[in-house]
Tab-separated table of C-alpha atoms in Angstrom:
chain	number	residue	atom	x	y	z
A	1	MET	CA	18.326	-24.765	8.706
A	2	GLU	CA	16.648	-22.096	10.757
A	3	MET	CA	15.064	-19.213	8.941
A	4	GLN	CA	15.186	-15.652	10.111
A	5	SER	CA	11.818	-14.401	11.283
A	6	LEU	CA	11.975	-11.660	8.671
A	7	GLU	CA	12.384	-14.182	5.875
A	8	PHE	CA	9.569	-16.175	7.396
A	9	ALA	CA	7.337	-13.125	7.445
A	10	GLN	CA	8.256	-12.421	3.839
A	11	LEU	CA	7.363	-15.991	2.917
A	12	VAL	CA	4.062	-15.765	4.741
A	13	PHE	CA	3.265	-12.576	2.900
A	14	ASP	CA	4.287	-14.115	-0.409
A	15	LEU	CA	2.126	-17.092	0.386
A	16	ALA	CA	-0.823	-14.880	1.216
A	17	LEU	CA	-0.293	-12.902	-1.965
A	18	ILE	CA	-0.172	-16.017	-4.111
A	19	GLN	CA	-3.122	-17.449	-2.240
A	20	CYS	CA	-5.080	-14.413	-3.386
A	21	PHE	CA	-4.137	-15.196	-6.971
A	22	LEU	CA	-5.398	-18.740	-6.654
A	23	THR	CA	-8.952	-17.636	-6.300
A	24	THR	CA	-8.822	-16.072	-9.742
A	25	PHE	CA	-5.794	-17.596	-11.440
A	26	PRO	CA	-5.415	-21.310	-10.719
A	27	SER	CA	-2.341	-21.515	-12.939
A	28	LEU	CA	-0.258	-20.263	-10.048
A	29	HIS	CA	-0.904	-23.393	-8.028
A	30	PHE	CA	2.648	-24.524	-8.639
A	31	GLY	CA	3.857	-21.369	-6.901
A	32	MET	CA	1.758	-22.235	-3.896
A	33	ARG	CA	3.225	-25.736	-3.671
A	34	MET	CA	6.735	-24.330	-3.835
A	35	LEU	CA	6.079	-21.814	-1.088
A	36	ARG	CA	4.374	-24.412	1.088
A	37	ALA	CA	7.413	-26.668	0.738
A	38	GLN	CA	9.683	-23.802	1.766
A	39	LEU	CA	7.547	-23.016	4.758
A	40	ALA	CA	7.519	-26.671	5.794
A	41	ARG	CA	11.295	-26.540	6.097
A	42	CYS	CA	11.056	-23.494	8.317
A	43	THR	CA	11.610	-24.122	11.996
A	44	VAL	CA	9.714	-21.012	13.134
A	45	PRO	CA	6.226	-21.943	14.373
A	46	MET	CA	3.639	-21.879	11.608
A	47	ALA	CA	1.579	-19.042	13.052
A	48	THR	CA	0.711	-16.407	10.507
A	49	ARG	CA	0.490	-13.966	13.366
A	50	ALA	CA	3.916	-14.818	14.748
A	51	CYS	CA	5.215	-11.285	14.357
A	52	ALA	CA	1.933	-9.702	15.394
A	53	SER	CA	1.607	-11.714	18.569
A	54	ARG	CA	5.017	-10.453	19.554
A	55	ASP	CA	3.747	-6.914	19.096
A	56	SER	CA	0.574	-7.241	21.115
A	57	ALA	CA	2.284	-9.262	23.810
A	58	GLY	CA	4.984	-6.627	24.115
A	59	SER	CA	2.575	-3.729	24.489
A	60	ALA	CA	0.560	-5.243	27.367
A	61	ALA	CA	-2.930	-3.749	27.462
A	62	GLY	CA	-2.276	-1.370	24.576
A	63	GLY	CA	-1.081	2.197	24.775
A	64	PRO	CA	-2.905	5.530	24.632
A	65	VAL	CA	-2.712	5.825	20.840
A	66	GLU	CA	-4.244	2.401	20.395
A	67	ALA	CA	-7.005	3.327	22.833
A	68	ALA	CA	-7.672	6.583	21.000
A	69	ILE	CA	-7.853	4.843	17.616
A	70	ARG	CA	-10.286	2.312	18.965
A	71	ALA	CA	-12.493	4.924	20.618
A	72	LYS	CA	-12.605	7.235	17.610
A	73	LEU	CA	-13.399	4.491	15.113
A	74	GLU	CA	-16.132	3.172	17.357
A	75	GLN	CA	-17.639	6.590	17.661
A	76	ALA	CA	-17.403	7.457	13.970
A	77	LEU	CA	-18.410	4.158	12.409
A	78	SER	CA	-20.328	2.167	15.061
A	79	PRO	CA	-18.629	-0.970	13.797
A	80	GLU	CA	-20.021	-4.452	14.292
A	81	VAL	CA	-16.449	-5.685	14.487
A	82	LEU	CA	-13.270	-3.766	15.208
A	83	GLU	CA	-9.951	-5.548	15.289
A	84	LEU	CA	-6.900	-3.442	15.896
A	85	ARG	CA	-3.279	-4.506	16.026
A	86	ASN	CA	-0.209	-2.478	16.882
A	87	GLU	CA	2.380	-3.594	14.340
A	88	SER	CA	5.095	-1.182	15.408
A	89	GLY	CA	7.236	-4.013	16.757
A	90	GLY	CA	7.833	-5.200	13.212
A	91	HIS	CA	9.303	-1.902	12.070
A	92	ALA	CA	12.427	0.159	12.532
A	93	VAL	CA	11.111	2.127	15.534
A	94	PRO	CA	11.906	1.963	19.267
A	95	ALA	CA	10.281	-0.700	21.448
A	96	GLY	CA	6.918	0.311	22.811
A	97	SER	CA	6.163	2.580	19.835
A	98	GLU	CA	2.655	3.180	18.645
A	99	THR	CA	3.385	4.162	15.078
A	100	HIS	CA	2.225	1.330	12.825
A	101	PHE	CA	-1.257	-0.136	13.065
A	102	ARG	CA	-3.514	-2.510	11.178
A	103	VAL	CA	-7.256	-2.314	11.625
A	104	ALA	CA	-10.233	-4.272	10.382
A	105	VAL	CA	-13.465	-2.306	10.575
A	106	VAL	CA	-16.762	-3.998	9.824
A	107	SER	CA	-19.737	-1.710	9.452
A	108	SER	CA	-22.989	-1.731	7.557
A	109	ARG	CA	-22.305	1.959	7.038
A	110	PHE	CA	-19.869	0.860	4.337
A	111	GLU	CA	-22.649	-0.543	2.161
A	112	GLY	CA	-22.520	1.014	-1.278
A	113	MET	CA	-19.232	2.774	-0.580
A	114	SER	CA	-16.125	2.292	-2.665
A	115	PRO	CA	-12.935	1.187	-0.879
A	116	LEU	CA	-11.601	4.720	-1.284
A	117	GLN	CA	-14.644	6.246	0.388
A	118	ARG	CA	-14.446	3.744	3.235
A	119	HIS	CA	-10.785	4.425	3.861
A	120	ARG	CA	-11.335	8.173	3.764
A	121	LEU	CA	-13.997	7.808	6.474
A	122	GLY	CA	-11.471	6.012	8.628
A	123	HIS	CA	-8.820	8.634	7.951
A	124	ALA	CA	-11.224	11.417	8.831
A	125	ALA	CA	-11.950	9.803	12.182
A	126	LEU	CA	-8.238	9.444	12.898
A	127	SER	CA	-6.958	12.708	11.431
A	128	GLU	CA	-5.303	13.721	14.698
A	129	GLU	CA	-3.462	10.440	15.120
A	130	LEU	CA	-2.404	10.389	11.467
A	131	ALA	CA	-1.104	13.944	11.712
A	132	GLY	CA	0.680	12.905	14.876
A	133	PRO	CA	2.241	9.653	16.015
A	134	VAL	CA	0.690	7.213	13.539
A	135	HIS	CA	3.027	6.617	10.646
A	136	ALA	CA	1.278	3.716	8.955
A	137	LEU	CA	-2.303	2.553	9.018
A	138	ALA	CA	-3.362	-0.541	7.114
A	139	ILE	CA	-7.133	-0.683	6.765
A	140	GLN	CA	-9.511	-3.509	5.980
A	141	ALA	CA	-12.928	-1.895	5.640
A	142	LYS	CA	-15.725	-4.391	5.068
A	143	THR	CA	-19.454	-4.743	5.217
A	144	PRO	CA	-20.729	-7.481	7.543
A	145	ALA	CA	-21.339	-9.808	4.590
A	146	GLN	CA	-17.808	-9.285	3.267
A	147	TRP	CA	-16.345	-9.905	6.707
A	148	ARG	CA	-18.227	-13.185	7.054
A	149	GLU	CA	-16.548	-14.421	3.854
A	150	ASN	CA	-13.122	-13.871	5.358
A	151	PRO	CA	-13.182	-12.838	9.025
A	152	GLN	CA	-9.479	-12.296	9.456
A	153	LEU	CA	-7.147	-9.455	10.263
A	154	ASP	CA	-4.408	-9.886	7.673
A	155	THR	CA	-0.678	-9.618	8.203
A	156	SER	CA	1.224	-6.634	6.894
A	157	PRO	CA	4.244	-7.085	4.641
A	158	PRO	CA	7.611	-7.064	6.402
A	159	CYS	CA	9.379	-3.766	6.972
A	160	LEU	CA	12.150	-2.922	4.509
A	161	GLY	CA	13.924	-0.410	6.700
A	162	GLY	CA	12.038	2.754	5.841
A	163	SER	CA	13.678	6.120	5.741
A	164	LYS	CA	17.231	6.325	6.980
A	165	LYS	CA	17.064	10.068	7.172
A	166	THR	CA	13.955	10.596	9.238
A	167	ARG	CA	12.510	8.500	11.992
A	168	GLY	CA	8.889	7.555	12.494
A	169	THR	CA	7.241	10.137	10.252
A	170	SER	CA	4.654	9.384	7.562
B	1	MET	CA	2.528	33.314	-18.634
B	2	SER	CA	4.079	31.010	-21.186
B	3	ALA	CA	7.554	31.599	-19.724
B	4	SER	CA	6.514	30.432	-16.270
B	5	LEU	CA	4.706	27.473	-17.760
B	6	SER	CA	7.760	26.385	-19.680
B	7	ARG	CA	9.882	26.798	-16.513
B	8	ALA	CA	7.408	24.613	-14.649
B	9	ALA	CA	7.428	22.083	-17.460
B	10	ALA	CA	11.223	22.002	-17.482
B	11	ALA	CA	11.289	21.524	-13.720
B	12	LEU	CA	8.777	18.727	-14.023
B	13	LEU	CA	10.791	16.985	-16.706
B	14	ARG	CA	13.928	17.097	-14.564
B	15	TRP	CA	11.920	15.926	-11.584
B	16	GLY	CA	10.310	13.063	-13.487
B	17	ARG	CA	13.577	11.897	-15.055
B	18	GLY	CA	15.429	12.025	-11.789
B	19	ALA	CA	12.753	10.108	-9.935
B	20	VAL	CA	12.084	7.428	-12.537
B	21	GLY	CA	15.801	6.857	-12.918
B	22	GLY	CA	15.875	5.367	-9.453
B	23	GLY	CA	15.942	8.519	-7.348
B	24	GLY	CA	19.639	9.146	-7.969
B	25	GLY	CA	19.255	12.791	-8.806
B	26	GLY	CA	15.682	12.792	-7.634
B	27	GLY	CA	13.709	15.327	-5.726
B	28	LEU	CA	12.427	18.739	-6.618
B	29	PRO	CA	15.136	20.577	-8.480
B	30	GLY	CA	15.153	24.188	-9.487
B	31	VAL	CA	13.833	27.414	-8.152
B	32	GLY	CA	10.500	27.032	-9.873
B	33	VAL	CA	9.239	24.276	-7.610
B	34	ARG	CA	10.765	25.204	-4.251
B	35	ALA	CA	9.651	28.788	-4.501
B	36	ALA	CA	6.182	27.761	-5.574
B	37	SER	CA	3.192	28.612	-3.469
B	38	SER	CA	1.054	25.711	-2.303
B	39	GLY	CA	-1.269	26.466	-5.190
B	40	GLY	CA	1.639	26.221	-7.610
B	41	GLN	CA	2.759	22.928	-6.154
B	42	ALA	CA	-0.744	21.526	-6.508
B	43	GLU	CA	-0.690	22.423	-10.185
B	44	GLN	CA	2.668	20.776	-10.645
B	45	LEU	CA	1.543	17.612	-8.882
B	46	ASP	CA	-1.599	17.676	-10.965
B	47	ALA	CA	0.497	17.700	-14.112
B	48	LEU	CA	2.735	14.992	-12.686
B	49	VAL	CA	-0.025	12.502	-11.953
B	50	LYS	CA	-1.535	13.061	-15.378
B	51	LYS	CA	1.698	12.760	-17.311
B	52	ASP	CA	1.711	8.961	-17.226
B	53	LYS	CA	-1.001	6.330	-17.180
B	54	VAL	CA	0.312	4.664	-14.052
B	55	VAL	CA	1.945	6.840	-11.411
B	56	VAL	CA	3.062	5.680	-7.988
B	57	PHE	CA	4.601	7.491	-5.047
B	58	LEU	CA	6.827	5.174	-3.061
B	59	LYS	CA	9.324	5.018	-0.277
B	60	GLY	CA	12.340	3.884	-2.191
B	61	THR	CA	12.421	2.815	-5.823
B	62	PRO	CA	10.930	-0.103	-7.750
B	63	GLU	CA	14.407	-1.640	-7.807
B	64	GLN	CA	14.940	-1.058	-4.120
B	65	PRO	CA	11.788	-0.344	-2.138
B	66	GLN	CA	12.396	0.833	1.408
B	67	CYS	CA	8.996	0.034	2.804
B	68	GLY	CA	6.989	-3.173	2.874
B	69	PHE	CA	3.807	-1.445	1.735
B	70	SER	CA	5.573	0.313	-1.142
B	71	ASN	CA	7.148	-3.003	-2.056
B	72	ALA	CA	3.707	-4.601	-2.182
B	73	VAL	CA	2.622	-2.034	-4.776
B	74	VAL	CA	5.756	-2.688	-6.825
B	75	GLN	CA	5.238	-6.449	-6.675
B	76	ILE	CA	1.587	-6.241	-7.687
B	77	LEU	CA	2.447	-4.099	-10.705
B	78	ARG	CA	5.232	-6.521	-11.583
B	79	LEU	CA	2.839	-9.477	-11.404
B	80	HIS	CA	0.520	-7.764	-13.847
B	81	GLY	CA	3.430	-7.098	-16.170
B	82	VAL	CA	3.166	-3.314	-15.830
B	83	ARG	CA	6.691	-2.153	-16.559
B	84	ASP	CA	6.087	1.304	-17.933
B	85	TYR	CA	5.087	3.414	-14.984
B	86	ALA	CA	6.307	6.546	-13.253
B	87	ALA	CA	7.620	5.994	-9.759
B	88	TYR	CA	8.545	8.865	-7.459
B	89	ASN	CA	10.619	8.311	-4.345
B	90	VAL	CA	9.288	10.503	-1.547
B	91	LEU	CA	12.249	9.704	0.668
B	92	ASP	CA	14.387	11.843	-1.628
B	93	ASP	CA	12.272	14.914	-1.127
B	94	PRO	CA	10.432	16.012	2.014
B	95	GLU	CA	8.448	18.585	0.020
B	96	LEU	CA	7.133	15.910	-2.301
B	97	ARG	CA	6.488	13.614	0.628
B	98	GLN	CA	4.197	16.137	2.307
B	99	GLY	CA	2.951	17.721	-0.909
B	100	ILE	CA	1.507	14.546	-2.370
B	101	LYS	CA	-0.301	13.795	0.890
B	102	ASP	CA	-1.914	17.244	0.787
B	103	TYR	CA	-2.711	16.960	-2.898
B	104	SER	CA	-4.261	13.494	-2.632
B	105	ASN	CA	-5.786	14.173	0.777
B	106	TRP	CA	-4.287	10.847	1.806
B	107	PRO	CA	-2.084	10.531	4.854
B	108	THR	CA	0.271	7.735	3.892
B	109	ILE	CA	2.669	6.442	1.266
B	110	PRO	CA	2.462	4.512	-1.100
B	111	GLN	CA	-0.069	6.227	-3.347
B	112	VAL	CA	-1.286	4.971	-6.688
B	113	TYR	CA	-2.699	7.016	-9.566
B	114	LEU	CA	-4.290	5.465	-12.636
B	115	ASN	CA	-5.037	7.757	-15.546
B	116	GLY	CA	-4.547	10.805	-13.390
B	117	GLU	CA	-7.023	9.605	-10.819
B	118	PHE	CA	-6.129	8.690	-7.266
B	119	VAL	CA	-6.875	5.035	-6.641
B	120	GLY	CA	-5.596	4.488	-3.123
B	121	GLY	CA	-2.718	2.958	-1.258
B	122	CYS	CA	-1.365	-0.528	-0.859
B	123	ASP	CA	-4.502	-1.985	0.782
B	124	ILE	CA	-6.803	-0.807	-1.992
B	125	LEU	CA	-4.454	-1.890	-4.775
B	126	LEU	CA	-4.191	-5.323	-3.202
B	127	GLN	CA	-7.962	-5.529	-2.951
B	128	MET	CA	-8.312	-4.538	-6.605
B	129	HIS	CA	-5.775	-7.169	-7.516
B	130	GLN	CA	-7.613	-9.856	-5.543
B	131	ASN	CA	-11.064	-9.137	-6.944
B	132	GLY	CA	-9.982	-8.659	-10.546
B	133	ASP	CA	-10.693	-4.929	-10.664
B	134	LEU	CA	-7.071	-4.107	-11.372
B	135	VAL	CA	-7.085	-6.171	-14.553
B	136	GLU	CA	-10.157	-4.221	-15.676
B	137	GLU	CA	-8.728	-0.838	-14.782
B	138	LEU	CA	-5.496	-1.603	-16.621
B	139	LYS	CA	-7.525	-2.729	-19.615
B	140	LYS	CA	-9.256	0.670	-19.679
B	141	LEU	CA	-5.813	2.244	-19.910
B	142	GLY	CA	-4.880	0.001	-22.785
B	143	ILE	CA	-2.595	-2.107	-20.627
B	144	ARG	CA	-3.020	-5.833	-20.910
B	145	SER	CA	-2.332	-7.536	-17.613
B	146	ALA	CA	0.205	-10.351	-17.810
B	147	LEU	CA	-2.044	-12.406	-15.568
B	148	ILE	CA	-4.691	-12.630	-18.295
B	149	ASP	CA	-2.181	-14.333	-20.571
B	150	GLU	CA	-1.140	-16.754	-17.846
B	151	LYS	CA	-4.743	-17.619	-17.186
B	152	ASN	CA	-5.437	-18.167	-20.878
B	153	GLN	CA	-2.422	-20.422	-21.202
B	154	ASP	CA	-3.699	-22.494	-18.358
B	155	SER	CA	-7.192	-22.833	-19.847
B	156	LYS	CA	-5.837	-24.110	-23.157
């Protein structure tokens, strides 16, 4: 039985969510086994970035908004690592949109800062984009040591349709 | 002074009830809120986020989220057994949608408030869930996370 890519993405997200629990709550191991079994039956390739790779492949070298985000974050935070992914393809917006992004920013400037402070720094750097075309921005803001523990740009949860009244606004 | 306060309180009550009830009659009813200056709206939002221990602003409702990130917030709260929280659907009200972003100085939805204090969006809540901070923060509010009980059961 072939699974829809959306269901697959939901499963992957569920799996990631439960995987997070495992580090602190081992009692949920049974949930992990169940999800793994479900995923094993799935015929979609087991790439956690299946949806994302479709996005980045579709948008060639990256559009102007992506370039602006990259440039501004580099200027504001001098990051050691900056991974940026246009996730618009997974949402209810036209093809080629630059509205939904996920970014991992690794900077020693984040030392001693709370997650809220780190995110606010990122928002400040991207205020123009966020007031404009960017509708969603998922941020992973880590110090170099934190990044080394888990050097991975996560996957965002699947879109649930968004607003039916307005289109592409925050 | 007291008359306008009671009007604002009445508007808030209608607003809160409408929103928590699944957004059916939700939004900002009444003259008091729509005619409010930005300063007035800030006061009303201030009262709103302090009215309940756990307050979230979502796209959609807890029963039917309309955004993956809002859904993540709902699911995390569900996992911790937090059932008693105020949820406001910004899709029902453009004024609320923009107003809460201005008030929180945060550009996106969902938004989470604990004990009247802005905590962050989906990413931060997920991080707090992963590193155990959310259990601690809920404990400070007198809310016992369901995950503690599960963990204890497992240890026994």
